[in-house]
PDB file of N, CA and C in Angstrom:
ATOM      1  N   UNK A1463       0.826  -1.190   0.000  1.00 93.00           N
ATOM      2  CA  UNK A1463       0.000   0.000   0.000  1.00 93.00           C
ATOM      3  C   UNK A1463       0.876   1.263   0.000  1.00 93.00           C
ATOM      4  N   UNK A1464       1.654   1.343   0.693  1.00 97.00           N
ATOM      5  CA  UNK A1464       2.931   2.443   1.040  1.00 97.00           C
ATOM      6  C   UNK A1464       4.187   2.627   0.071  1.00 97.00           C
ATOM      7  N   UNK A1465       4.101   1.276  -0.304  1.00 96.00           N
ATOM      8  CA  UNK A1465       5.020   1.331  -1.543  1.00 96.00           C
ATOM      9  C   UNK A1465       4.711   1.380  -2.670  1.00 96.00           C
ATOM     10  N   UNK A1466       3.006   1.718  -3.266  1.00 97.00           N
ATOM     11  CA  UNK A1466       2.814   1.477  -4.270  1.00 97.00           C
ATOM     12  C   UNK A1466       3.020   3.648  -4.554  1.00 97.00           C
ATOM     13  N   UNK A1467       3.494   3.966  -3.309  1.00 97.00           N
ATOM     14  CA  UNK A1467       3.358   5.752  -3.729  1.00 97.00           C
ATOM     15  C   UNK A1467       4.562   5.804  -4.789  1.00 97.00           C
ATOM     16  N   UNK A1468       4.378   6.594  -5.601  1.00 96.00           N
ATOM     17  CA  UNK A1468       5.780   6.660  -6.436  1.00 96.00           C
ATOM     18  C   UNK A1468       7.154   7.116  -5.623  1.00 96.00           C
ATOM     19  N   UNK A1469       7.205   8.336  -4.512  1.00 97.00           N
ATOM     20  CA  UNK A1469       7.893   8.748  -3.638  1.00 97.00           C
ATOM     21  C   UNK A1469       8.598   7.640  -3.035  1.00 97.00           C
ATOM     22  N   UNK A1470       7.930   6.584  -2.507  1.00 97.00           N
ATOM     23  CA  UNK A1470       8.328   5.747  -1.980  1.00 97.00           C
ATOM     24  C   UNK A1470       9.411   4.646  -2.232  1.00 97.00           C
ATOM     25  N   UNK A1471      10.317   4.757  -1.929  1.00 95.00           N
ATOM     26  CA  UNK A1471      11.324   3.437  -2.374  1.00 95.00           C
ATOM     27  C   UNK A1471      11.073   2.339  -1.890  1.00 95.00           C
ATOM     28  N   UNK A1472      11.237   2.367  -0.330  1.00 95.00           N
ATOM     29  CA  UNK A1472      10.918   0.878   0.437  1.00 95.00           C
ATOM     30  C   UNK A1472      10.297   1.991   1.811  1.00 95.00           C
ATOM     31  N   UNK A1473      10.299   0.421   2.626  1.00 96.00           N
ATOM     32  CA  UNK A1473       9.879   1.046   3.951  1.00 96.00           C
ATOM     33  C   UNK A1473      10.424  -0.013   4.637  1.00 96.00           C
ATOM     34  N   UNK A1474      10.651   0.237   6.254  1.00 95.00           N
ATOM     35  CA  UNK A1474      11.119  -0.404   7.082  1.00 95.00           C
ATOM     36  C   UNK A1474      10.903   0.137   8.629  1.00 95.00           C
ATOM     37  N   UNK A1475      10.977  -0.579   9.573  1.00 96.00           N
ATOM     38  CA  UNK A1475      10.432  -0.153  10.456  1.00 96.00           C
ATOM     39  C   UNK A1475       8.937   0.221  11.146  1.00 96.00           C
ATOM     40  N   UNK A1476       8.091  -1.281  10.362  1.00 97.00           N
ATOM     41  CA  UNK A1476       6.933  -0.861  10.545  1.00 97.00           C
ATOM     42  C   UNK A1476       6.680  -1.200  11.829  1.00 97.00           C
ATOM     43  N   UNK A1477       5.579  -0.859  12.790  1.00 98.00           N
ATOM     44  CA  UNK A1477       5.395  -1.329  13.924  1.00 98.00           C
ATOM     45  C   UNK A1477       3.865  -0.738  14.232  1.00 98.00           C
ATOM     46  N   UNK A1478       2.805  -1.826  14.347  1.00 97.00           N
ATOM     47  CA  UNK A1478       1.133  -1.761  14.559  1.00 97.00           C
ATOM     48  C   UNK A1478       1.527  -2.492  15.607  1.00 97.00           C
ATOM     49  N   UNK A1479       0.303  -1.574  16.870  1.00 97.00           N
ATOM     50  CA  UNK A1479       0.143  -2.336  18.055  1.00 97.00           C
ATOM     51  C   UNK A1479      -1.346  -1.779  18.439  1.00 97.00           C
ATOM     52  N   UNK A1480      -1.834  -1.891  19.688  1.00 96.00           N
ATOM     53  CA  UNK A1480      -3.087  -1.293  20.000  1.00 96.00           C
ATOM     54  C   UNK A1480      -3.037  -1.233  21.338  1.00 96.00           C
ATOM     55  N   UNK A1481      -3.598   0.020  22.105  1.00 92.00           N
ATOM     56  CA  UNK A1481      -3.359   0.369  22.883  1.00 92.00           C
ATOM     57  C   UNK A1481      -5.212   0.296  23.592  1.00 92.00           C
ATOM     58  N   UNK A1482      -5.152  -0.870  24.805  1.00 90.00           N
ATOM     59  CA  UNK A1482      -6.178  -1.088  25.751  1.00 90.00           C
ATOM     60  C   UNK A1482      -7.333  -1.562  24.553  1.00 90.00           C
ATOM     61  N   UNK A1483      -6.970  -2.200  23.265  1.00 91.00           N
ATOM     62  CA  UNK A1483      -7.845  -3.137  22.523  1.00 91.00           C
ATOM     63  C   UNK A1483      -8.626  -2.075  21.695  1.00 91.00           C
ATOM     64  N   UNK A1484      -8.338  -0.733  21.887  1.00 91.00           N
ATOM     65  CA  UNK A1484      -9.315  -0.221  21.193  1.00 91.00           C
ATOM     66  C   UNK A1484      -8.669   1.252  20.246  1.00 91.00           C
ATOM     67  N   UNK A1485      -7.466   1.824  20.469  1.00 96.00           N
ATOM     68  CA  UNK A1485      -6.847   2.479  19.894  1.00 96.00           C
ATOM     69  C   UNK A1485      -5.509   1.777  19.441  1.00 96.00           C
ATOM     70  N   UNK A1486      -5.630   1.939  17.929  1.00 97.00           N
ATOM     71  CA  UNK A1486      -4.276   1.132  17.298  1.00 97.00           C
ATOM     72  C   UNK A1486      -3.519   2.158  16.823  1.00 97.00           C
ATOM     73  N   UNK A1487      -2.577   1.655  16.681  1.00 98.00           N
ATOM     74  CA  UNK A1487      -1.240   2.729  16.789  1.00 98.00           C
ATOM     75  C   UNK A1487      -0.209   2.244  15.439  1.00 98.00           C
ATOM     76  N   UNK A1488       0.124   3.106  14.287  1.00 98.00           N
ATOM     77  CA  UNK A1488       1.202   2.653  13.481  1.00 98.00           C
ATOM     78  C   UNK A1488       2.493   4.210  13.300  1.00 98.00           C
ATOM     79  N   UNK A1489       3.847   2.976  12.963  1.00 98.00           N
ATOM     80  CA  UNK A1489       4.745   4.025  13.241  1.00 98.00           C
ATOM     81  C   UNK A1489       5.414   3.485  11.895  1.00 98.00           C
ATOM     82  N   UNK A1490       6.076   3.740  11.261  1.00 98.00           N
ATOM     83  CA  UNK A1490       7.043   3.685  10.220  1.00 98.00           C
ATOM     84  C   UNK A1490       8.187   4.575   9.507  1.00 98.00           C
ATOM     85  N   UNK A1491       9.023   3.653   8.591  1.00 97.00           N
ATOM     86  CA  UNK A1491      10.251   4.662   8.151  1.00 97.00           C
ATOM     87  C   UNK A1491       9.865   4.559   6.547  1.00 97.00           C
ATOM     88  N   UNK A1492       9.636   5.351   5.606  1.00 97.00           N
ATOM     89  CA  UNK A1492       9.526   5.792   4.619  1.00 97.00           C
ATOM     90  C   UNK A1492      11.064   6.041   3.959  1.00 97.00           C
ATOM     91  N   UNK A1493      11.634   5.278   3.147  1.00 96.00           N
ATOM     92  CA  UNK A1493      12.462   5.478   2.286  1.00 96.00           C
ATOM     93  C   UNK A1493      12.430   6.432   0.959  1.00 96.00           C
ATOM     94  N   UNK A1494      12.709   7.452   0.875  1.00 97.00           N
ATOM     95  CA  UNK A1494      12.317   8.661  -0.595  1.00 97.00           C
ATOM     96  C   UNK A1494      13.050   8.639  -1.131  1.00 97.00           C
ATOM     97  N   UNK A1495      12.334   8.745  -2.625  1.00 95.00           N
ATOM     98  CA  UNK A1495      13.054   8.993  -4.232  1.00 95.00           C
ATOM     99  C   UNK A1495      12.086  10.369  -4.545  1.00 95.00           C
ATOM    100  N   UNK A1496      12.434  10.684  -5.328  1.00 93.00           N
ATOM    101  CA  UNK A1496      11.632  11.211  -6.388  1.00 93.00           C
ATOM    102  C   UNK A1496      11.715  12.705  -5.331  1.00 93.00           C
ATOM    103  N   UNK A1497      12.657  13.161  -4.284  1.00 95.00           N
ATOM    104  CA  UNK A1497      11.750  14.360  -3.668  1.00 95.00           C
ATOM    105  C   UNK A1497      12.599  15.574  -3.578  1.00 95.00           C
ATOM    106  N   UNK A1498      12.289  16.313  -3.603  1.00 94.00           N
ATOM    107  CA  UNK A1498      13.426  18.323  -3.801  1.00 94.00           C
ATOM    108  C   UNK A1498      13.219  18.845  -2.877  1.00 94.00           C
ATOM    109  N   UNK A1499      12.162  18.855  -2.304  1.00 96.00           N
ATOM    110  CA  UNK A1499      12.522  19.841  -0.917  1.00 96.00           C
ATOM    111  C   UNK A1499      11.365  19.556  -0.095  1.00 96.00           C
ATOM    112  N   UNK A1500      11.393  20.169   1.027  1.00 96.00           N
ATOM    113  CA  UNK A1500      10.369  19.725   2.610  1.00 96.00           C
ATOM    114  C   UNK A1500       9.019  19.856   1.790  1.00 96.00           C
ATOM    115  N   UNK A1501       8.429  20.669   0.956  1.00 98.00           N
ATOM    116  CA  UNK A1501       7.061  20.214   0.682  1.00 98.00           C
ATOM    117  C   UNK A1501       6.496  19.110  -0.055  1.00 98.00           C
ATOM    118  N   UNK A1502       7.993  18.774  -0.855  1.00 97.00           N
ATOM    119  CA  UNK A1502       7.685  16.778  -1.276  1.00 97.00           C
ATOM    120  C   UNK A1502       7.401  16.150  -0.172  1.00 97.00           C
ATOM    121  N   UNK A1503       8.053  16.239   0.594  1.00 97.00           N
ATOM    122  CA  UNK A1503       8.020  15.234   1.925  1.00 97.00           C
ATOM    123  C   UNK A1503       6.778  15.341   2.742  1.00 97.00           C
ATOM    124  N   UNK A1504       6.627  16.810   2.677  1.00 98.00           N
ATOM    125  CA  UNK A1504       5.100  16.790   3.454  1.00 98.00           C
ATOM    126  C   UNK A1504       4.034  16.307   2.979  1.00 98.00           C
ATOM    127  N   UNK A1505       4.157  16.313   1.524  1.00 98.00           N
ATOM    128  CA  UNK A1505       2.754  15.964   0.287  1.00 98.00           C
ATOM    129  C   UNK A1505       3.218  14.067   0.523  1.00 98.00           C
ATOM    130  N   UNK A1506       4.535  13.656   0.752  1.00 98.00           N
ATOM    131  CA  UNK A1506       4.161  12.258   0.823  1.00 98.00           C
ATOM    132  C   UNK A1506       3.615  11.828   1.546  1.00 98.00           C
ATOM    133  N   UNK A1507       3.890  12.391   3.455  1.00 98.00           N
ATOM    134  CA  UNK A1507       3.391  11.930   4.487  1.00 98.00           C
ATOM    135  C   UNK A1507       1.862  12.253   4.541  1.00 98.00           C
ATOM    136  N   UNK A1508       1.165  13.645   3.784  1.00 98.00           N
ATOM    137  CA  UNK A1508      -0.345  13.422   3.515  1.00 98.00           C
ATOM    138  C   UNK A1508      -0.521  12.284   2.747  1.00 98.00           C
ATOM    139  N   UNK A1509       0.012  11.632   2.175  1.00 98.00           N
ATOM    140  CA  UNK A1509      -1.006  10.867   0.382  1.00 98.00           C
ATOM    141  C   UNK A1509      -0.519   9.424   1.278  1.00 98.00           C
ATOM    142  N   UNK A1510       0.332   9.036   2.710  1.00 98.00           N
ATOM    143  CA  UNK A1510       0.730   7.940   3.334  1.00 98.00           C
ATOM    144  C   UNK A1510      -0.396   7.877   3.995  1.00 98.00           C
ATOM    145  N   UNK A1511      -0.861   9.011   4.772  1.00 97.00           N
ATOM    146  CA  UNK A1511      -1.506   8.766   5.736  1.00 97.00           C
ATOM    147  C   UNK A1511      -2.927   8.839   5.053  1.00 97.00           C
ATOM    148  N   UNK A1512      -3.302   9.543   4.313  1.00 97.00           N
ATOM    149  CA  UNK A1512      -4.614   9.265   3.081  1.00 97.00           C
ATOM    150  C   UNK A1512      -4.797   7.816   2.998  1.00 97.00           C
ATOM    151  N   UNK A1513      -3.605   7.641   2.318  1.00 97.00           N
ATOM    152  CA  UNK A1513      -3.956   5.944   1.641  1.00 97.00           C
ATOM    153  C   UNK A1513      -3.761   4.715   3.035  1.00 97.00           C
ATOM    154  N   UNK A1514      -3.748   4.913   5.062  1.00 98.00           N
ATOM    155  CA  UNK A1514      -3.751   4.551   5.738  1.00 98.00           C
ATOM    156  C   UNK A1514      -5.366   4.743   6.189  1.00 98.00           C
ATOM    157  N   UNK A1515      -6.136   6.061   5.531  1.00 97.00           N
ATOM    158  CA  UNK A1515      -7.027   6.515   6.707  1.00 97.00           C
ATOM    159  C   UNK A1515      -8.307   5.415   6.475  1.00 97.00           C
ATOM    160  N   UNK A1516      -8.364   4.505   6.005  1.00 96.00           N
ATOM    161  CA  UNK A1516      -9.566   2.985   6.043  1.00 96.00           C
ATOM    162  C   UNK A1516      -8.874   2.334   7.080  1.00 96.00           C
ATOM    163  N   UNK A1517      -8.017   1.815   7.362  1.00 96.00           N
ATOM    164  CA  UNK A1517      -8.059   1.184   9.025  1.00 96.00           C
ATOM    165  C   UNK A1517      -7.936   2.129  10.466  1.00 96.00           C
ATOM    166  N   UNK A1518      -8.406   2.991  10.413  1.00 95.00           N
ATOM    167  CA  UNK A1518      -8.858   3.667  11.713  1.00 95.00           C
ATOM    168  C   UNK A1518      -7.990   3.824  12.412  1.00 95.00           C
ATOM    169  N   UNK A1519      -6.772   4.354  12.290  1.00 97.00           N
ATOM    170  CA  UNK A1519      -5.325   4.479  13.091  1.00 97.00           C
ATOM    171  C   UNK A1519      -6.236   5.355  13.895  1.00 97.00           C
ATOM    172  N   UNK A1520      -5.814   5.964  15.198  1.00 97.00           N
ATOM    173  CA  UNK A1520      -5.659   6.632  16.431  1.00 97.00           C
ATOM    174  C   UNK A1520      -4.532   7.456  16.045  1.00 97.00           C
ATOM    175  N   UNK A1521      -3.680   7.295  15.738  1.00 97.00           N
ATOM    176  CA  UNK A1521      -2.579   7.892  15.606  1.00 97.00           C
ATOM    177  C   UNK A1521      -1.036   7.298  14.662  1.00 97.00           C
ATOM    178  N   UNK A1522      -0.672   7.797  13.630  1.00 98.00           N
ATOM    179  CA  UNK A1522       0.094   7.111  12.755  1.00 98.00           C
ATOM    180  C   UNK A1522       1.119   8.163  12.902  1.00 98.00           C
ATOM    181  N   UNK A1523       2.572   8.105  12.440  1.00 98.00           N
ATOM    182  CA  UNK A1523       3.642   8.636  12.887  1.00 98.00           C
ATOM    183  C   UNK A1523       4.640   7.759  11.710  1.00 98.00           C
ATOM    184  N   UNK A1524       5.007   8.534  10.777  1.00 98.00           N
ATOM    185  CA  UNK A1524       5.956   8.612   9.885  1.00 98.00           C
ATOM    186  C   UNK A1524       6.986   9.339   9.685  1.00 98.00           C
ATOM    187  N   UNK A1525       8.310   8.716   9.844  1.00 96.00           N
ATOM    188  CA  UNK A1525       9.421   9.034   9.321  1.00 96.00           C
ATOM    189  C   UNK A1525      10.186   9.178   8.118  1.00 96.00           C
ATOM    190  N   UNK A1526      10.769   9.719   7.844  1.00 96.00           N
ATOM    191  CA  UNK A1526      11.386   9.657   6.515  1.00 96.00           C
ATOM    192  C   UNK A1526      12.937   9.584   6.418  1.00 96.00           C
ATOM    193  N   UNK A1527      13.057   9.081   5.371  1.00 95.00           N
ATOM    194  CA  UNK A1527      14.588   9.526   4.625  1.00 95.00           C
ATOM    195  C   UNK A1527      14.890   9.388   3.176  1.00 95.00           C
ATOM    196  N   UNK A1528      15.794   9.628   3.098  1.00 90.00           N
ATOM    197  CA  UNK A1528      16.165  10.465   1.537  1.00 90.00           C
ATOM    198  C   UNK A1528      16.834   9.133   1.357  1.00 90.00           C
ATOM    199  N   UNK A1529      17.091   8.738  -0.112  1.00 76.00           N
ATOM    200  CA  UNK A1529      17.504   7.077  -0.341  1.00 76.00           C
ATOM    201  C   UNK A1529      18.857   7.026  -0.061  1.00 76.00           C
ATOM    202  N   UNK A1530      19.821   8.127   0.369  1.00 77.00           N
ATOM    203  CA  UNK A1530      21.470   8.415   0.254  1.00 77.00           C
ATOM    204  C   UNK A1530      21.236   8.219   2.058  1.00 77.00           C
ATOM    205  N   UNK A1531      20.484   8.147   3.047  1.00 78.00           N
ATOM    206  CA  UNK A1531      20.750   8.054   4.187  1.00 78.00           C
ATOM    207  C   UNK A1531      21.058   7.232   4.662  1.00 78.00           C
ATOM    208  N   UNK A1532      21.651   7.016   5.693  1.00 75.00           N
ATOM    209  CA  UNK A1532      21.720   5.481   6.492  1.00 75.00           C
ATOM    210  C   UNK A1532      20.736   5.760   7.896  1.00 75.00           C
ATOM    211  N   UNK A1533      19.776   4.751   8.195  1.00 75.00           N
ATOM    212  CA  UNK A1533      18.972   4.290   9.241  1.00 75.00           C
ATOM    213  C   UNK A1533      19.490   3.765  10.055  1.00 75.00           C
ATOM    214  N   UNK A1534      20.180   3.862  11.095  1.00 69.00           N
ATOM    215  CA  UNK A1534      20.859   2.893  11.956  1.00 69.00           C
ATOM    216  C   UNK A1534      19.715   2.499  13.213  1.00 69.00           C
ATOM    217  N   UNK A1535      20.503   1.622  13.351  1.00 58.00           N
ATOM    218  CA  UNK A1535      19.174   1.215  14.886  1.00 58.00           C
ATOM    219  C   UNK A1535      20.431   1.735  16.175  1.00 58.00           C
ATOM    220  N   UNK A1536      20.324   3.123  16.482  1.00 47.00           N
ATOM    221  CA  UNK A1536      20.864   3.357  17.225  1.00 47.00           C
ATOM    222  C   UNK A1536      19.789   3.435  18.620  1.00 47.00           C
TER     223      UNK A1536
END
């Protein structure tokens, strides 16, 4: 679903949980192509969370990076 955005390269770091059975919670890392400056990035994280808003997140939380970054699990 997330990867079918063109912006999108990969993703990693997904993590769905739910909080007291009734608020679910998603967090992720968004890998970017295709983007020039902070209002690409903002127009991806709308058209992510658009194409999320049919399962009823509570709250979704996306990260990004540019495809030249490194993600470390620090």
């Amino acid at each position: 679903l997330l990867e079918a955005l063109d912006e999108v390269q990969s993703l990693h770091h997904l993590h769905i949980w739910s909080l007291e059975g009734q608020k679910h919670v998603l967090s992720v890392h968004l890998r970017l192509c295709q983007v020039h400056s902070f209002e690409d990035i903002m127009g991806v994280k709308q058209k992510a969370k658009e194409a999320l808003s049919s399962f009823g997140f509570s709250h979704i939380t996306i990260e990004t990076e540019l495809a030249d970054d490194d993600c470390s699990n620090i």
